[in-house]
Coordinates of C-alpha atoms and ligand atoms in Angstrom, one line a residue:
X278 CA 0.0 0.0 0.0
X279 CA 1.3 3.5 -0.9
X280 CA 2.3 5.5 2.1
X281 CA 1.7 9.3 2.5
X282 CA 4.7 11.6 2.8
X283 CA 3.8 12.2 6.4
X284 CA 4.1 8.4 7.2
X285 CA 7.5 8.3 5.4
X286 CA 8.8 11.3 7.3
X287 CA 7.9 9.7 10.6
X288 CA 9.2 6.2 9.6
X289 CA 12.6 7.7 8.6
X290 CA 12.7 10.0 11.8
X291 CA 11.9 7.0 14.0
X292 CA 14.9 5.0 12.7
X293 CA 17.2 8.1 12.4
X294 CA 16.9 8.9 16.2
X295 CA 18.7 5.6 16.7
X296 CA 21.6 6.8 14.6
X297 CA 22.4 10.4 15.9
X298 CA 24.9 12.5 13.9
X299 CA 28.0 13.1 15.9
X300 CA 28.4 16.9 16.5
X301 CA 31.1 18.9 14.9
X302 CA 31.9 16.8 12.0
X303 CA 31.6 17.8 8.4
X304 CA 31.2 14.7 6.3
X305 CA 32.2 14.5 2.5
X306 CA 31.6 11.8 -0.1
X307 CA 35.1 11.8 -1.7
X308 CA 36.9 9.6 -4.2
X309 CA 36.8 6.7 -1.8
X310 CA 33.2 7.4 -0.6
X311 CA 32.9 8.4 3.1
X312 CA 36.1 7.5 5.1
X313 CA 36.9 8.2 8.6
X314 CA 37.1 6.7 12.1
X315 CA 34.7 3.8 12.3
X316 CA 33.3 5.1 15.5
X317 CA 32.1 8.2 13.8
X318 CA 30.3 6.5 10.8
X319 CA 27.1 5.1 12.3
X320 CA 24.8 8.0 11.2
X321 CA 26.6 8.2 7.8
X322 CA 26.1 4.6 6.9
X323 CA 22.4 4.8 8.0
X324 CA 22.0 7.7 5.7
X325 CA 23.8 5.9 2.8
X326 CA 21.1 3.2 3.2
X327 CA 18.5 5.9 2.5
X328 CA 20.6 7.1 -0.5
X329 CA 21.1 3.7 -1.9
X330 CA 17.3 3.1 -1.9
X331 CA 16.8 6.4 -3.7
X332 CA 19.4 5.5 -6.3
X333 CA 17.9 2.1 -7.0
X334 CA 14.4 3.7 -7.2
X335 CA 15.6 6.3 -9.6
X336 CA 17.0 3.6 -11.9
X337 CA 13.8 1.5 -11.9
X338 CA 14.8 -0.9 -9.2
X339 CA 18.2 -1.9 -10.6
X340 CA 20.4 -3.2 -7.8
X341 CA 22.9 -0.8 -6.1
X342 CA 25.7 -2.0 -4.0
X343 CA 27.0 -0.7 -0.8
X344 CA 30.5 -1.6 0.4
X345 CA 31.7 -1.0 4.0
X346 CA 35.5 -0.7 3.9
X347 CA 38.4 1.6 4.6
X348 CA 40.7 -0.2 2.1
X349 CA 44.3 0.5 3.1
X350 CA 43.5 2.8 6.1
X351 CA 44.4 1.8 9.6
X352 CA 42.2 -0.7 11.6
X353 CA 40.2 1.8 13.4
X354 CA 39.0 3.6 10.3
X355 CA 36.1 2.5 8.2
X356 CA 34.2 3.7 5.1
X357 CA 31.3 3.3 3.0
X358 CA 30.6 3.7 -0.9
X359 CA 28.0 3.0 -3.3
X360 CA 28.2 0.9 -6.3
X361 CA 26.3 1.8 -9.5
X362 CA 24.4 -1.0 -11.5
X363 CA 27.1 -1.9 -13.9
X364 CA 29.6 -2.3 -11.1
X365 CA 30.9 1.2 -11.4
X366 CA 31.6 3.9 -8.9
X367 CA 28.6 6.0 -7.9
X368 CA 27.7 8.6 -10.7
X369 CA 29.5 11.8 -9.7
X370 CA 26.4 14.0 -9.5
X371 CA 25.0 11.8 -6.7
X372 CA 28.0 12.6 -4.5
X373 CA 26.5 15.9 -3.7
X374 CA 23.2 14.2 -2.5
X375 CA 25.4 11.8 -0.4
X376 CA 27.3 14.6 1.3
X377 CA 24.0 16.6 1.8
X378 CA 22.1 13.6 3.6
X379 CA 25.2 12.8 5.8
X380 CA 25.4 16.4 7.0
X381 CA 21.8 17.0 7.9
X382 CA 21.9 18.3 11.4
X383 CA 18.6 16.9 12.8
X384 CA 16.3 14.0 12.1
X385 CA 13.8 16.6 10.7
X386 CA 16.3 18.1 8.3
X387 CA 17.3 14.5 7.2
X388 CA 13.8 13.5 6.2
X389 CA 13.3 16.9 4.4
X390 CA 16.6 16.5 2.5
X391 CA 15.6 13.1 1.6
X392 CA 12.3 14.1 0.2
X393 CA 13.8 17.0 -1.6
X394 CA 16.2 14.8 -3.4
X395 CA 13.2 12.6 -4.4
X396 CA 11.2 15.4 -5.5
X397 CA 14.1 17.1 -7.5
X398 CA 14.9 13.9 -9.3
X399 CA 11.2 12.9 -9.7
X400 CA 11.7 9.5 -7.9
X401 CA 8.7 7.5 -7.1
X402 CA 9.1 6.5 -3.4
X403 CA 6.7 3.7 -3.8
X404 CA 8.7 1.9 -6.5
X405 CA 10.9 -1.1 -5.8
X406 CA 14.4 -0.5 -4.4
X407 CA 16.9 -3.2 -4.4
X408 CA 20.4 -3.0 -2.5
X409 CA 23.1 -5.6 -1.8
X410 CA 25.9 -5.0 0.6
X411 CA 29.1 -6.4 2.0
X412 CA 31.9 -5.4 4.4
X413 CA 35.6 -6.2 5.0
X414 CA 37.1 -7.7 8.2
X415 CA 37.2 -4.5 10.4
X416 CA 35.9 -4.7 14.0
X417 CA 33.5 -1.9 13.4
X418 CA 32.0 -3.5 10.4
X419 CA 29.1 -5.5 12.1
X420 CA 27.6 -2.5 13.8
X421 CA 27.9 -0.4 10.6
X422 CA 26.0 -3.1 8.7
X423 CA 23.2 -2.9 11.5
X424 CA 23.0 0.8 10.9
X425 CA 22.8 0.2 7.1
X426 CA 20.0 -2.3 7.5
X427 CA 18.1 0.2 9.6
X428 CA 18.5 2.8 6.8
X429 CA 17.2 0.3 4.2
X430 CA 14.3 -0.7 6.4
X431 CA 13.4 2.9 7.1
X432 CA 12.7 3.3 3.5
X433 CA 11.3 -0.2 2.7
X434 CA 14.2 -1.3 0.4
X435 CA 14.9 -5.0 -0.3
X436 CA 18.2 -6.0 0.5
X437 CA 20.7 -8.9 0.5
X438 CA 23.6 -9.1 3.0
X439 CA 26.6 -10.7 1.2
X440 CA 28.5 -10.6 4.5
X441 CA 32.4 -10.5 4.1
X442 CA 33.6 -9.9 0.6
X443 CA 36.4 -8.0 -1.1
X444 CA 35.4 -4.7 -2.7
X445 CA 35.8 -6.0 -6.3
X446 CA 33.7 -9.2 -5.4
X447 CA 30.8 -6.9 -4.5
X448 CA 31.2 -4.9 -7.7
X449 CA 31.1 -8.2 -9.5
X450 CA 28.1 -9.3 -7.8
X451 CA 26.2 -6.0 -8.6
X452 CA 27.0 -6.2 -12.2
X453 CA 26.0 -9.9 -12.4
X454 CA 22.6 -9.1 -10.9
X455 CA 21.9 -6.3 -13.2
X456 CA 22.9 -8.0 -16.3
X457 CA 21.3 -11.4 -15.5
X458 CA 18.4 -11.0 -18.0
X459 CA 20.3 -9.2 -20.7
X460 CA 22.1 -10.7 -23.8
X461 CA 25.4 -10.5 -22.1
X462 CA 25.0 -11.7 -18.4
X463 CA 28.2 -11.1 -16.6
X464 CA 28.2 -14.2 -14.4
X465 CA 26.6 -15.9 -11.4
X466 CA 25.9 -13.3 -8.8
X467 CA 27.5 -15.2 -6.0
X468 CA 31.0 -15.5 -4.4
X469 CA 31.1 -19.0 -5.8
X470 CA 30.2 -17.7 -9.2
X471 CA 33.1 -15.2 -8.9
X472 CA 35.7 -18.0 -8.2
X473 CA 34.2 -20.3 -10.8
X474 CA 34.4 -17.6 -13.6
X475 CA 38.0 -16.6 -12.8
X476 CA 39.2 -20.1 -12.2
X477 CA 37.9 -21.3 -15.6
X478 CA 39.2 -18.3 -17.4
X479 CA 42.6 -18.8 -15.9
X480 CA 42.8 -22.4 -16.8
X481 CA 41.9 -21.6 -20.4
X482 CA 44.3 -18.7 -20.7
X483 CA 47.2 -20.9 -19.4
X484 CA 46.2 -24.1 -21.1
X485 CA 49.4 -25.9 -22.5
X486 CA 51.7 -23.3 -20.8
X487 CA 54.1 -24.0 -18.0
X488 CA 52.8 -23.4 -14.6
X489 CA 53.5 -19.7 -13.5
X490 CA 56.2 -18.9 -11.0
X491 CA 55.2 -19.7 -7.4
X492 CA 53.8 -16.5 -5.9
X493 CA 53.8 -15.6 -2.1
X494 CA 51.0 -13.1 -1.4
X495 CA 50.9 -10.8 1.6
X496 CA 47.1 -10.3 2.2
X497 CA 47.6 -7.3 4.6
X498 CA 45.8 -9.4 7.3
X499 CA 42.6 -8.4 5.5
X500 CA 39.7 -9.9 3.6
X501 CA 41.9 -10.8 0.5
X502 CA 43.7 -13.7 2.6
X503 CA 40.7 -16.2 2.8
X504 CA 39.3 -15.1 -0.5
X505 CA 42.5 -15.7 -2.3
X506 CA 42.9 -19.1 -0.8
X507 CA 39.4 -20.0 -1.9
X508 CA 40.2 -18.8 -5.3
X509 CA 43.4 -20.8 -5.4
X510 CA 41.3 -23.9 -4.4
X511 CA 39.0 -23.5 -7.3
X512 CA 42.0 -23.1 -9.8
X513 CA 43.8 -26.1 -8.3
X514 CA 47.5 -26.7 -7.5
X515 CA 48.0 -28.4 -10.9
X516 CA 47.6 -24.8 -12.4
X517 CA 49.1 -22.4 -9.9
X518 CA 51.0 -22.2 -6.5
X519 CA 49.8 -19.4 -4.4
X520 CA 51.3 -19.1 -0.8
X521 CA 49.2 -16.7 1.2
X522 CA 51.0 -14.9 4.2
X523 CA 49.8 -12.1 6.5
X524 CA 46.3 -13.6 6.6
X525 CA 45.5 -13.1 10.3
X526 CA 41.9 -11.6 9.8
X527 CA 41.1 -12.3 13.5
X528 CA 44.0 -10.1 14.7
X529 CA 42.0 -7.0 13.7
X530 CA 44.8 -4.5 14.9
X531 CA 47.2 -6.2 12.3
X532 CA 45.2 -5.0 9.2
X533 CA 47.4 -3.1 6.9
X534 CA 50.0 -2.7 9.7
X535 CA 53.6 -2.7 8.2
X536 CA 52.3 -4.8 5.3
X537 CA 50.0 -4.7 2.4
X538 CA 50.2 -2.9 -1.0
X539 CA 50.1 0.7 0.3
X540 CA 52.8 0.1 2.8
X541 CA 55.1 -1.6 0.3
X542 CA 54.4 1.1 -2.5
X543 CA 54.7 4.1 -0.4
X544 CA 57.7 2.7 1.9
X545 CA 59.3 1.0 -1.2
X546 CA 60.3 -1.9 1.1
X547 CA 59.3 -5.4 2.0
X548 CA 56.4 -6.0 4.5
X549 CA 57.7 -6.5 8.0
X550 CA 59.1 -9.9 8.6
X551 CA 58.9 -11.2 5.1
X552 CA 62.1 -13.0 4.3
X553 CA 62.1 -13.3 0.5
X554 CA 64.0 -16.0 -1.6
X555 CA 66.0 -14.3 -4.3
X556 CA 64.3 -14.0 -7.8
X557 CA 60.9 -15.4 -6.5
X558 CA 57.8 -13.5 -7.1
X559 CA 55.8 -11.8 -4.3
X560 CA 52.8 -9.6 -4.2
X561 CA 50.9 -7.5 -1.5
X562 CA 47.2 -6.8 -1.5
X563 CA 45.5 -3.9 0.3
X564 CA 42.8 -4.3 3.0
X565 CA 39.8 -4.7 0.7
X566 CA 41.8 -6.5 -2.1
X567 CA 41.3 -4.0 -4.9
X568 CA 45.0 -3.0 -5.2
X569 CA 48.1 -5.3 -5.7
X570 CA 51.8 -4.6 -6.2
X571 CA 54.4 -7.2 -7.0
X572 CA 58.0 -7.3 -6.0
X573 CA 61.2 -9.5 -5.6
X574 CA 64.7 -9.3 -4.5
X575 CA 67.6 -10.0 -6.9
X576 CA 70.7 -12.0 -6.2
X577 CA 72.4 -9.0 -4.6
X578 CA 69.3 -8.8 -2.1
X579 CA 68.2 -5.6 -3.9
X580 CA 64.5 -4.9 -3.7
X581 CA 62.6 -4.4 -6.9
X582 CA 59.0 -3.0 -7.0
X583 CA 56.6 -4.1 -9.8
X584 CA 53.9 -1.6 -9.3
X585 CA 50.8 -0.5 -11.3
X586 CA 52.9 1.0 -14.0
X587 CA 54.7 -2.2 -14.4
X588 CA 51.6 -4.2 -14.5
X589 CA 50.1 -1.9 -17.1
X590 CA 53.1 -2.1 -19.2
X591 CA 53.1 -5.9 -19.0
X592 CA 49.5 -6.1 -19.9
X593 CA 49.8 -3.7 -22.6
X594 CA 52.6 -5.5 -24.1
X595 CA 50.8 -8.8 -24.0
X596 CA 47.5 -7.6 -25.5
X597 CA 49.3 -5.7 -28.2
X598 CA 51.2 -8.9 -29.2
X599 CA 48.1 -11.0 -29.1
X600 CA 46.2 -8.5 -31.4
X601 CA 49.1 -8.4 -33.8
X602 CA 49.1 -12.3 -34.1
X603 CA 45.3 -12.5 -34.2
X604 CA 45.0 -9.8 -37.0
X605 CA 42.0 -8.3 -35.2
X606 CA 42.1 -4.6 -35.6
X607 CA 41.3 -3.0 -32.2
X608 CA 42.6 0.1 -30.6
X609 CA 44.5 -0.3 -27.3
X610 CA 44.9 2.7 -25.0
X611 CA 46.5 3.2 -21.5
X612 CA 45.3 5.5 -18.9
X613 CA 47.6 6.7 -16.1
X614 CA 47.7 9.5 -13.6
X615 CA 50.5 12.0 -12.9
X616 CA 51.8 9.5 -10.2
X617 CA 52.9 7.1 -13.1
X618 CA 56.7 6.8 -13.3
X619 CA 58.1 8.8 -16.1
X620 CA 59.9 5.8 -17.4
X621 CA 56.7 3.8 -17.7
X622 CA 55.0 6.5 -19.9
X623 CA 58.1 6.8 -22.1
X624 CA 58.3 2.9 -22.5
X625 CA 54.4 2.7 -23.4
X626 CA 54.7 5.7 -25.8
X627 CA 58.0 5.2 -27.5
X628 CA 58.6 1.4 -27.3
X629 CA 55.1 -0.2 -27.2
X630 CA 53.6 2.8 -29.3
X631 CA 50.4 2.6 -27.3
X632 CA 48.6 5.9 -26.8
X633 CA 48.7 7.2 -23.1
X634 CA 46.1 9.4 -21.5
X635 CA 46.6 11.1 -18.2
X636 CA 43.7 11.9 -15.9
X637 CA 43.3 13.3 -12.5
X638 CA 43.8 10.8 -9.5
X639 CA 40.7 8.7 -8.6
X640 CA 39.5 5.5 -10.2
X641 CA 36.4 7.0 -11.8
X642 CA 38.5 9.4 -14.0
X643 CA 40.7 6.5 -15.2
X644 CA 37.7 4.2 -15.7
X645 CA 35.9 6.7 -18.0
X646 CA 38.9 7.5 -20.0
X647 CA 39.6 3.8 -20.5
X648 CA 36.1 3.3 -21.8
X649 CA 37.1 5.5 -24.9
X650 CA 39.3 2.7 -26.2
X651 CA 38.4 -0.7 -27.8
X652 CA 40.6 -2.2 -25.1
X653 CA 41.4 0.3 -22.3
X654 CA 44.1 -0.4 -19.7
X655 CA 44.2 1.7 -16.6
X656 CA 46.3 1.4 -13.6
X657 CA 47.2 3.8 -10.8
X658 CA 50.9 3.5 -9.8
X659 CA 49.7 2.2 -6.5
X660 CA 48.3 -0.8 -8.0
X661 CA 44.6 -0.3 -8.7
X662 CA 43.5 -0.9 -12.1
X663 CA 42.0 -3.2 -14.6
X664 CA 41.4 -3.6 -18.3
X665 CA 38.1 -2.8 -20.1
X666 CA 37.0 -4.5 -23.3
X667 CA 34.2 -2.5 -25.1
X668 CA 31.1 -4.2 -26.2
X669 CA 32.1 -3.7 -29.9
X670 CA 35.6 -5.2 -29.1
X671 CA 34.0 -8.2 -27.7
X672 CA 31.7 -8.6 -30.8
X673 CA 34.7 -8.3 -33.2
X674 CA 36.7 -10.9 -31.2
X675 CA 33.7 -13.2 -30.9
X676 CA 32.8 -13.1 -34.6
X677 CA 36.4 -13.2 -36.0
X678 CA 37.1 -16.0 -38.4
X679 CA 40.6 -17.1 -37.8
X680 CA 42.7 -18.1 -40.9
X681 CA 45.2 -20.3 -39.0
X682 CA 45.6 -22.0 -35.5
X683 CA 48.0 -19.2 -34.4
X684 CA 45.1 -16.5 -35.0
X685 CA 42.6 -18.9 -33.3
X686 CA 44.8 -19.4 -30.2
X687 CA 45.4 -15.6 -30.0
X688 CA 41.6 -14.9 -30.2
X689 CA 40.7 -17.5 -27.7
X690 CA 43.3 -16.1 -25.2
X691 CA 42.0 -12.6 -25.7
X692 CA 38.5 -13.6 -25.0
X693 CA 39.4 -15.7 -21.9
X694 CA 41.5 -12.6 -20.7
X695 CA 38.2 -10.6 -20.8
X696 CA 36.6 -13.2 -18.6
X697 CA 39.6 -13.3 -16.3
X698 CA 39.9 -9.6 -15.8
X699 CA 37.3 -8.1 -13.4
X700 CA 36.0 -5.4 -15.7
X701 CA 33.9 -3.5 -13.1
X702 CA 36.8 -2.2 -11.0
X703 CA 40.4 -2.9 -10.1
X704 CA 40.6 -6.3 -8.5
X705 CA 43.8 -7.5 -6.7
X706 CA 42.8 -11.2 -7.1
X707 CA 42.0 -10.9 -10.8
X708 CA 45.0 -8.8 -11.5
X709 CA 47.1 -11.4 -9.7
X710 CA 45.8 -14.1 -12.1
X711 CA 46.3 -11.8 -15.1
X712 CA 49.9 -11.1 -14.3
X713 CA 50.9 -14.8 -13.5
X714 CA 49.0 -16.0 -16.7
X715 CA 51.1 -13.6 -18.8
X716 CA 54.3 -14.8 -17.0
X717 CA 53.3 -18.3 -17.7
X718 CA 53.0 -17.5 -21.4
X719 CA 56.3 -15.7 -21.5
X720 CA 58.0 -18.3 -19.3
X721 CA 59.3 -15.2 -17.3
X722 CA 60.2 -14.7 -13.7
X723 CA 59.9 -11.4 -12.0
X724 CA 63.4 -10.2 -13.2
X725 CA 62.5 -10.7 -16.8
X726 CA 59.3 -8.8 -16.2
X727 CA 61.2 -6.0 -14.7
X728 CA 63.6 -5.6 -17.6
X729 CA 61.2 -3.6 -19.8
X730 CA 62.2 -0.3 -18.4
X731 CA 63.9 1.0 -15.3
X732 CA 61.9 3.2 -12.9
X733 CA 63.2 6.7 -12.3
X734 CA 63.8 7.0 -8.5
X735 CA 60.8 8.7 -7.0
X736 CA 59.5 10.0 -3.6
X737 CA 55.9 10.6 -2.5
X738 CA 55.6 13.0 0.6
X739 CA 52.5 13.8 2.5
X740 CA 52.5 17.4 3.9
X741 CA 50.0 18.8 6.3
X742 CA 49.1 22.3 5.5
X743 CA 46.6 24.9 7.0
X744 CA 44.1 24.5 4.1
X745 CA 44.4 22.0 1.5
X746 CA 41.5 23.3 -0.5
X747 CA 43.7 26.3 -1.3
X748 CA 45.6 24.0 -3.7
X749 CA 44.0 24.1 -7.2
X750 CA 45.5 22.2 -10.2
X751 CA 45.2 22.0 -13.9
X752 CA 46.6 19.6 -16.6
X753 CA 45.4 16.4 -14.9
X754 CA 46.8 17.7 -11.6
X755 CA 50.3 18.2 -12.9
X756 CA 50.4 22.0 -12.4
X757 CA 49.2 24.2 -9.7
X758 CA 47.0 27.2 -10.5
X759 CA 46.8 28.2 -6.8
X760 CA 48.3 29.3 -4.5
X761 CA 49.5 31.8 -7.0
X762 CA 53.2 31.8 -7.7
X763 CA 53.9 28.3 -6.2
X764 CA 54.2 26.5 -9.6
X765 CA 56.8 28.9 -10.9
X766 CA 58.9 28.1 -7.8
X767 CA 58.4 24.4 -8.3
X768 CA 59.4 24.8 -12.0
X769 CA 62.6 26.6 -10.9
X770 CA 63.5 23.8 -8.6
X771 CA 62.7 20.9 -11.1
X772 CA 64.8 22.5 -13.7
X773 CA 68.0 21.9 -11.5
X774 CA 67.5 18.0 -11.7
X775 CA 68.3 15.6 -14.5
X776 CA 65.0 14.0 -15.6
X777 CA 63.4 16.0 -12.7
X778 CA 59.6 16.1 -12.3
X779 CA 57.5 17.2 -9.4
X780 CA 53.9 18.1 -8.7
X781 CA 51.8 19.0 -5.8
X782 CA 48.1 18.3 -5.3
X783 CA 45.5 18.1 -2.4
X784 CA 44.7 14.6 -1.4
X785 CA 41.1 13.5 -1.9
X786 CA 41.1 11.1 1.0
X787 CA 43.2 12.8 3.6
X788 CA 43.5 16.2 5.1
X789 CA 46.9 16.9 3.5
X790 CA 48.7 17.7 0.3
X791 CA 50.9 15.2 -1.6
X792 CA 54.2 16.1 -3.1
X793 CA 55.5 13.7 -5.8
X794 CA 59.1 14.1 -7.1
X795 CA 61.2 11.9 -9.4
X796 CA 64.8 12.5 -10.8
X797 CA 67.7 10.5 -12.2
X798 CA 69.1 9.3 -8.9
X799 CA 67.6 8.3 -5.5
X800 CA 69.4 11.2 -3.9
X801 CA 68.1 13.8 -6.3
X802 CA 64.5 12.5 -6.1
X803 CA 64.6 12.8 -2.3
X804 CA 66.1 16.1 -2.4
X805 CA 63.6 17.4 -4.8
X806 CA 60.7 16.1 -2.8
X807 CA 62.2 17.8 0.4
X808 CA 62.7 21.1 -1.3
X809 CA 59.3 21.2 -2.9
X810 CA 57.8 20.2 0.5
X811 CA 59.7 23.1 2.0
X812 CA 58.1 25.5 -0.3
X813 CA 54.7 24.6 1.3
X814 CA 55.9 25.1 4.8
X815 CA 56.0 28.8 4.5
X816 CA 52.4 29.0 3.4
Ligands
LIG12 P1 44.5 10.7 -2.7 O1 44.4 10.7 -1.2 O2 43.5 11.6 -3.3 O3 45.9 10.9 -3.1 C1 44.6 8.0 -2.7 C2 45.5 7.5 -3.8 C3 44.6 7.4 -5.1 C4 43.4 6.6 -4.9 C5 42.6 7.0 -3.7 C6 41.4 6.2 -3.4 C7 47.8 8.0 -4.3 C8 48.8 9.0 -4.5 N1 46.6 8.4 -4.1 O4 44.1 9.2 -3.2 O5 45.5 6.9 -6.1 O6 43.7 5.2 -4.8 O7 43.5 7.1 -2.5 O8 41.7 5.2 -2.4 O9 48.1 6.7 -4.2
LIG13 ZN1 41.5 -0.8 -1.5

């Protein structure tokens, strides 16, 4: 039975009083959704429930995902973000509504804001709403799930609790549900369906090839640990050897602590306590398993990082070569951010001759730019990325009539790659299989992979400033427009260094600005980073 606006108001207000907004906090839906101390998130997650239902109703009852995670952040943090029907990030224009609802001061204001969004977007509040959700392993997760359920109940949305999943698994499930009755269903909308799809694709891609190198994976003591073990079980030890370490999900305080992809990438060193065998392959996931970086130590015990740029380069080379063999004419493009190592961009452009697009930081920007290619490869240097095959690329591959077995093999491999790769979002588990499958084809270990190009030494520094919003950029965040005069000072410093490059931008996830610097030698890169950081201290 249809309810009156008055009944709706009182229903929302009734639940909302159970989830009071903490005073003195300003919430903002940023590149990673809402992210802050788990203890401050109860009201935010409740209100995200309201918004998820609105979003689903706006889209004729398509299923919306809600993921509760704070990714690579410390254990006490948590976060929440919405997933759109095709498994993509929430449409940018809705971030404002999320922020508005989260900041409503009173229950009354909240219900009014909620109705105002519905009215502005002509949403029928009696139409069906469908939401699925999951969380990572953080201690604050279960209470936040309870808050989310209250939000969904307050507005009579149907929901399914997928319990503990990696972020990319939930993206996968959302896309599967919404494509189930279309001509191109994405897969079975279950955790098992995810393992089956990836395992089968991996077996086909590597059929007749040697086993990939044994890989040891640091799971950051997060959700990726148990999920990766399960995935490995589906693939079978005849096909791959995966050794999972840092998988203590019950020791909640160990999550991301001195381990994990973010630690390894930013510190440029091994996870604490890992004793690597030389020339063996290692990888680290982050706390929700949407990022991965690889690494190894050489015979001289020197640490070598194989980050998102190295992954993008390996994948680009492989796909480009397969296309050349197959004879299928498709355009491959790479998308990076300003954080991509200068050597990687040079290698992709000059050696592989694949076009490189640079976008602002944040997966949604990369994802959209990658959609403009037949096959768009995007990776942030920090190891978040994936490969998108356009619908027309899939059709060309599926309908291609091979003239010889070589062409047939190449096309089969490309099609299986499309199944192996989680095309909704960067996925550490899927990327792990992608990389190891390529190494199996090439019969390469990590050192051969690393040979393609040599990274320029680089340094990333976090600087706390009075007002990070004063930092405005242009040219895909590579140049500062404001504070006025600062860019000229950076340029003057950069000019003094061989292969020097540096830029400054406000973080979208932390209250700080980031300084990136690279140069011909480690000493110079460090020095440039310090000097540019010093420029900010006088502000
Ligand atoms: P911010 O805090 O805006 O630099 C960080 C990462 C992004 C992205 C987001 C979302 C760096 C330098 N920045 O953004 O690449 O992953 O977090 O988690 O790695
Ligand atoms: Zn993450």
